[in-house]
Coordinates of C-alpha atoms in Angstrom, one line a residue:
X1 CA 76.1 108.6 96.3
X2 CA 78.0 109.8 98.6
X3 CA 79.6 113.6 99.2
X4 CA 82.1 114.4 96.5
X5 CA 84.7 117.1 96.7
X6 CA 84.2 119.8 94.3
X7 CA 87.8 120.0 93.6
X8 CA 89.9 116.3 93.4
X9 CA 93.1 115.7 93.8
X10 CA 94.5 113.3 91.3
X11 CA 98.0 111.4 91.8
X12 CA 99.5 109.0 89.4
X13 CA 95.6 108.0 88.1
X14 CA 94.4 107.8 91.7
X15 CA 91.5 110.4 92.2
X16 CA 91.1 111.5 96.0
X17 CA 87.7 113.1 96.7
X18 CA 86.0 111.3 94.2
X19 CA 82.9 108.3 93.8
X20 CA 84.7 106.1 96.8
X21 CA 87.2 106.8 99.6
X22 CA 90.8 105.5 98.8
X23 CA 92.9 103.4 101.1
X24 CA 96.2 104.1 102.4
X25 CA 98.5 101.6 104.0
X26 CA 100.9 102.9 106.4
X27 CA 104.7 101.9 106.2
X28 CA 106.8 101.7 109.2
X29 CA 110.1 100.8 109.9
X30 CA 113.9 101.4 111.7
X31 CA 116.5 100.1 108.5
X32 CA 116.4 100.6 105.0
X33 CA 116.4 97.1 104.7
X34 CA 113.2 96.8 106.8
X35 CA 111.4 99.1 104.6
X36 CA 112.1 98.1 101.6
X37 CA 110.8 94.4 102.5
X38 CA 108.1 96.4 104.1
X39 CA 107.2 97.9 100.8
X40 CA 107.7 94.3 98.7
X41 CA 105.2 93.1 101.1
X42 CA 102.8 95.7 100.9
X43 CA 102.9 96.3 97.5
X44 CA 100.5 92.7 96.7
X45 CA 97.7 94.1 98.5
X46 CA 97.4 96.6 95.7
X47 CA 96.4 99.4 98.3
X48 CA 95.7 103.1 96.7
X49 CA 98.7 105.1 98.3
X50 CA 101.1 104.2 100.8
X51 CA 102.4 106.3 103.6
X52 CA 106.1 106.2 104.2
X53 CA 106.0 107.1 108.2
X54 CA 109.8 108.6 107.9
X55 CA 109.8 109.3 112.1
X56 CA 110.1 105.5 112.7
X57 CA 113.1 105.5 110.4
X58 CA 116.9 105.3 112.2
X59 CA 118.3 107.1 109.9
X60 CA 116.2 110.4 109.6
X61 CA 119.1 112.6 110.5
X62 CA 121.3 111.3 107.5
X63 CA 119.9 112.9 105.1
X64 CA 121.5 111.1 101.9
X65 CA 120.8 107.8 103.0
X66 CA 116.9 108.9 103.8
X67 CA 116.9 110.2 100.0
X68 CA 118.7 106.7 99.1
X69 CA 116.2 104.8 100.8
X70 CA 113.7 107.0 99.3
X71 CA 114.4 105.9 95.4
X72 CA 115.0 102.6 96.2
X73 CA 111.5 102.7 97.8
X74 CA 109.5 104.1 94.9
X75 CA 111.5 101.6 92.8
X76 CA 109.9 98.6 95.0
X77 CA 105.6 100.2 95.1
X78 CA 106.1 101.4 91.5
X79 CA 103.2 103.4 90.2
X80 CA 101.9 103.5 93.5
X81 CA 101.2 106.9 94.9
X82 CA 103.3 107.8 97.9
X83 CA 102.8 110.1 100.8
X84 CA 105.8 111.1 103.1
X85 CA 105.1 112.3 106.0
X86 CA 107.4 112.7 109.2
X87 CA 105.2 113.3 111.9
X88 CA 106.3 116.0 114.9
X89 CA 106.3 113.9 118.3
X90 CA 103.8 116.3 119.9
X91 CA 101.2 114.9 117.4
X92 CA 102.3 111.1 117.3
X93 CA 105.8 111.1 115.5
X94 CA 107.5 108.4 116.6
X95 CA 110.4 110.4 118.4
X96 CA 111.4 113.8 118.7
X97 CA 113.1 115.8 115.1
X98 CA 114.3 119.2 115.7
X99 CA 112.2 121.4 113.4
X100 CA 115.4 122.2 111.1
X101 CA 116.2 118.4 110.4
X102 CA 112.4 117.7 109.7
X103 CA 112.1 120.7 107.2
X104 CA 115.6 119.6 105.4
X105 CA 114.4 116.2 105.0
X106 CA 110.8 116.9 103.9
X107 CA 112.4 119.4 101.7
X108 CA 114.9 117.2 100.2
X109 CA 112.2 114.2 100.0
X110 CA 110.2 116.5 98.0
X111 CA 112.5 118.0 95.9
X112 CA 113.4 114.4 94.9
X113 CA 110.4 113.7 92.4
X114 CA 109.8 110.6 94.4
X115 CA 107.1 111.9 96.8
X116 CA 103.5 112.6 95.7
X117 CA 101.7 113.8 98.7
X118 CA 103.9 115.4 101.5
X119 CA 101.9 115.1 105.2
X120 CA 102.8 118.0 107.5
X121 CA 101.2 119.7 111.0
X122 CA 99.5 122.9 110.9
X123 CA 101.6 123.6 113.9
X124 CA 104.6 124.3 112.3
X125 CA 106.1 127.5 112.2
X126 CA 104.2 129.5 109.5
X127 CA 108.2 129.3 107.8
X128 CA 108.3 125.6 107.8
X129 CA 105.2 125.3 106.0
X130 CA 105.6 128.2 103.3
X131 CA 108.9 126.6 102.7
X132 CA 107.2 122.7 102.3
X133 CA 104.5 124.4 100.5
X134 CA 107.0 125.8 97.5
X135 CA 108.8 122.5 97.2
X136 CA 105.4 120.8 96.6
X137 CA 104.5 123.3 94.2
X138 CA 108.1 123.2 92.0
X139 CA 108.2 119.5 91.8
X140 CA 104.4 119.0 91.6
X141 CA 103.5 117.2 94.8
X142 CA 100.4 118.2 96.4
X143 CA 100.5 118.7 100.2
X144 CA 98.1 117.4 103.1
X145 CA 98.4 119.8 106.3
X146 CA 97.1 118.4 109.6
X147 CA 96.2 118.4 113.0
X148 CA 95.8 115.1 115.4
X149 CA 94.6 114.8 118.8
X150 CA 95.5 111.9 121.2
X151 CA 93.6 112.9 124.0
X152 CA 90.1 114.1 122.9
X153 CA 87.4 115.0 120.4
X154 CA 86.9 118.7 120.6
X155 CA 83.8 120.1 119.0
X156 CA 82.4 120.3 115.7
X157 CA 83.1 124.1 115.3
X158 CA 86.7 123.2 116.3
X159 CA 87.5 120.4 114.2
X160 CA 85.1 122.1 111.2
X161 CA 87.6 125.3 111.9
X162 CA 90.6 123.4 111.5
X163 CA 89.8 122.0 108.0
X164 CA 88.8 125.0 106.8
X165 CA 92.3 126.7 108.4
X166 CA 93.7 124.1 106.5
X167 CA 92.3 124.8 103.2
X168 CA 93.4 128.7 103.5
X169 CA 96.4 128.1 104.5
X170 CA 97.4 126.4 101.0
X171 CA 96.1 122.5 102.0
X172 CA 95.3 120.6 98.7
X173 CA 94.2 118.0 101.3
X174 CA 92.9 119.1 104.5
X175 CA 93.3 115.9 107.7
X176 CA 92.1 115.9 111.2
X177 CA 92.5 112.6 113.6
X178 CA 90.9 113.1 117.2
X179 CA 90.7 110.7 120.0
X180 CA 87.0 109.8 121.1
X181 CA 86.5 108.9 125.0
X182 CA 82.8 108.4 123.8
X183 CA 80.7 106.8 121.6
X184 CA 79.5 110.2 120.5
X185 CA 82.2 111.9 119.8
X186 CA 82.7 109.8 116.9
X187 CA 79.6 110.8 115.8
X188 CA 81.3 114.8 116.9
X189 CA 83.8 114.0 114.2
X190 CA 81.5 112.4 111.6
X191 CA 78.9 115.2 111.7
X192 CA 81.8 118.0 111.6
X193 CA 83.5 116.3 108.6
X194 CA 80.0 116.0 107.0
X195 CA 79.1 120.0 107.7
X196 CA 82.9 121.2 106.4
X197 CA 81.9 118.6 103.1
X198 CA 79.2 120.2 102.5
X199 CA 79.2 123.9 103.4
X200 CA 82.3 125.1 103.8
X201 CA 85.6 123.5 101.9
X202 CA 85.8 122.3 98.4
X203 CA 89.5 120.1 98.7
X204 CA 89.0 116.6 99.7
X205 CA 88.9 115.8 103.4
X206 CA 90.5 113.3 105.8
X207 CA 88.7 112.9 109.0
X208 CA 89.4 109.9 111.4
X209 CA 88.2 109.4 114.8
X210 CA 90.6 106.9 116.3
X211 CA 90.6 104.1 118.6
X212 CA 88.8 101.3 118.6
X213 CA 85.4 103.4 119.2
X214 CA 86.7 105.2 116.5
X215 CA 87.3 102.4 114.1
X216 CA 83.9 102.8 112.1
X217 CA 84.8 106.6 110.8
X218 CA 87.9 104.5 108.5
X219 CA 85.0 102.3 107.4
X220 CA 82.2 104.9 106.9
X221 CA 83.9 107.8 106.8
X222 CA 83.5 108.3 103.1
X223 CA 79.7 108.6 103.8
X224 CA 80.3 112.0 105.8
X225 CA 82.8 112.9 103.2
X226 CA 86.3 112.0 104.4
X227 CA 88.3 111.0 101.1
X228 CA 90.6 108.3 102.4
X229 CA 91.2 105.7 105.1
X230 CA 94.1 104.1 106.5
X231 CA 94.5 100.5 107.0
X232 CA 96.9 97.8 108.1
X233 CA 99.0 95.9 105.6
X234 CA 101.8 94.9 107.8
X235 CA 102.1 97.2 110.7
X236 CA 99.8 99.9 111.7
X237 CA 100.9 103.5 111.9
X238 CA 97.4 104.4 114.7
X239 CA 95.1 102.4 116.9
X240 CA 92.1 101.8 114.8
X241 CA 93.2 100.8 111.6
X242 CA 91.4 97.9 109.9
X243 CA 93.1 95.3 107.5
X244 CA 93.5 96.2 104.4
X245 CA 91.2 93.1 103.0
X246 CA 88.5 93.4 105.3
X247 CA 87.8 96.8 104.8
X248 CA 88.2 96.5 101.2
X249 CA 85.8 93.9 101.2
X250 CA 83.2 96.4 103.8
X251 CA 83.8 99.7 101.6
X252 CA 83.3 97.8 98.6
X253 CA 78.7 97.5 100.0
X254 CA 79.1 101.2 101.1
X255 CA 80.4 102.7 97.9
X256 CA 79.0 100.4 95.3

């Protein structure tokens, strides 16, 4: 069996730290049109969550029609749960948001009753995410903070550090994503997931080494104790990610 976190985090009958990792597919796209046919073509594959990547939207600085776009979205997945998460372009967003825009449309996205997970950088202003943290608290979202790294793997007291940062700053899901330039600093990453599992944190963990070195950490990450992957359904949001049937097919011998 593999790690468990003592404390899950459930989400519309999804359980995240429990007997098997759960798989997220990413959704990306520049017009409401686009991501609403996004999410009617996603939704078949029946994946655990879905990630509305808000940064590749055109529209992010009206906020209305983001909220719009928004309802009409949950409408399409259903009871899927959704995470919504627009990423700052120093860790990967897909262009640069003042910090005031991002924190009014997280905010507002939130406040909605549409969003179930909200993904934000533990490099915000401490401000940004107390704010973000009380919106997920009012409406009942829980809230994933992270920290990504496109140019290395730093080491395992590092990336253990920054899980655990994230779990006292208020994390109800603590993420890390690193770039290896080795073979072993996947297994950096792995072991360093592994040692927070066990000794350290009790909130489920996301830990993904990406690239395609990195690409076995989304398939056997659960083993060390990360609590969910990301996949491909139409697009991918990171270089790594697996489709969504064949690692469906791969967890489903790991976690039997």
């Amino acid at each position: 069996m593999r790690p468990q976190s003592k404390r899950k985090v459930t989400v519309r009958n999804k359980i995240i730290g429990g007997p098997a990792p759960l798989i997220c597919l990413p959704l990306v796209a520049g017009k409401p049109s686009e991501v609403l046919s996004q999410a009617e073509a996603l939704a078949p594959f029946n994946p655990d969550l879905v990630e509305w990547r808000i940064d590749h939207f055109e529209n992010t600085e009206d906020i209305d029609n983001s909220i719009i776009t928004l309802k009409a979205l949950r409408e399409r997945i259903g009871n899927i749960p959704l995470i919504f998460t627009c990423r700052i372009d120093t860790e990967g967003g897909h262009k640069s948001i003042s910090g005031e825009n991002r924190l009014v449309l997280i905010k507002a996205a939130v406040e909605s009753g549409e969003v179930d997970i909200a993904d934000i950088e533990m490099c915000n202003a401490p401000d940004f995410i107390d704010t973000v943290k009380n919106a997920c608290d009012r409406s009942g979202s829980r809230l994933i903070l992270s920290h990504h790294n496109f140019d290395q793997t730093p080491d395992e007291a590092f990336i253990t550090d920054k899980l655990v940062r994230a779990g006292e700053m208020g994390a109800d899901i603590a993420k890390i994503a690193v770039t290896p330039n080795s073979h072993k600093d996947v297994l950096v990453l792995l072991n360093a997931a592994l040692n927070a599992r066990m000794e350290h944190l009790d909130i489920p963990i996301i830990a993904i080494s990406m690239g395609p070195e990195g690409r076995v950490t989304r398939l056997a990450g659960g083993v060390f104790g990360s609590d969910l992957t990301y996949a491909v359904g139409k697009e991918s949001s990171a270089q790594g990610q697996i489709p969504i049937d064949e690692l469906r097919q791969a967890m489903a011998t790991l976690y039997r």
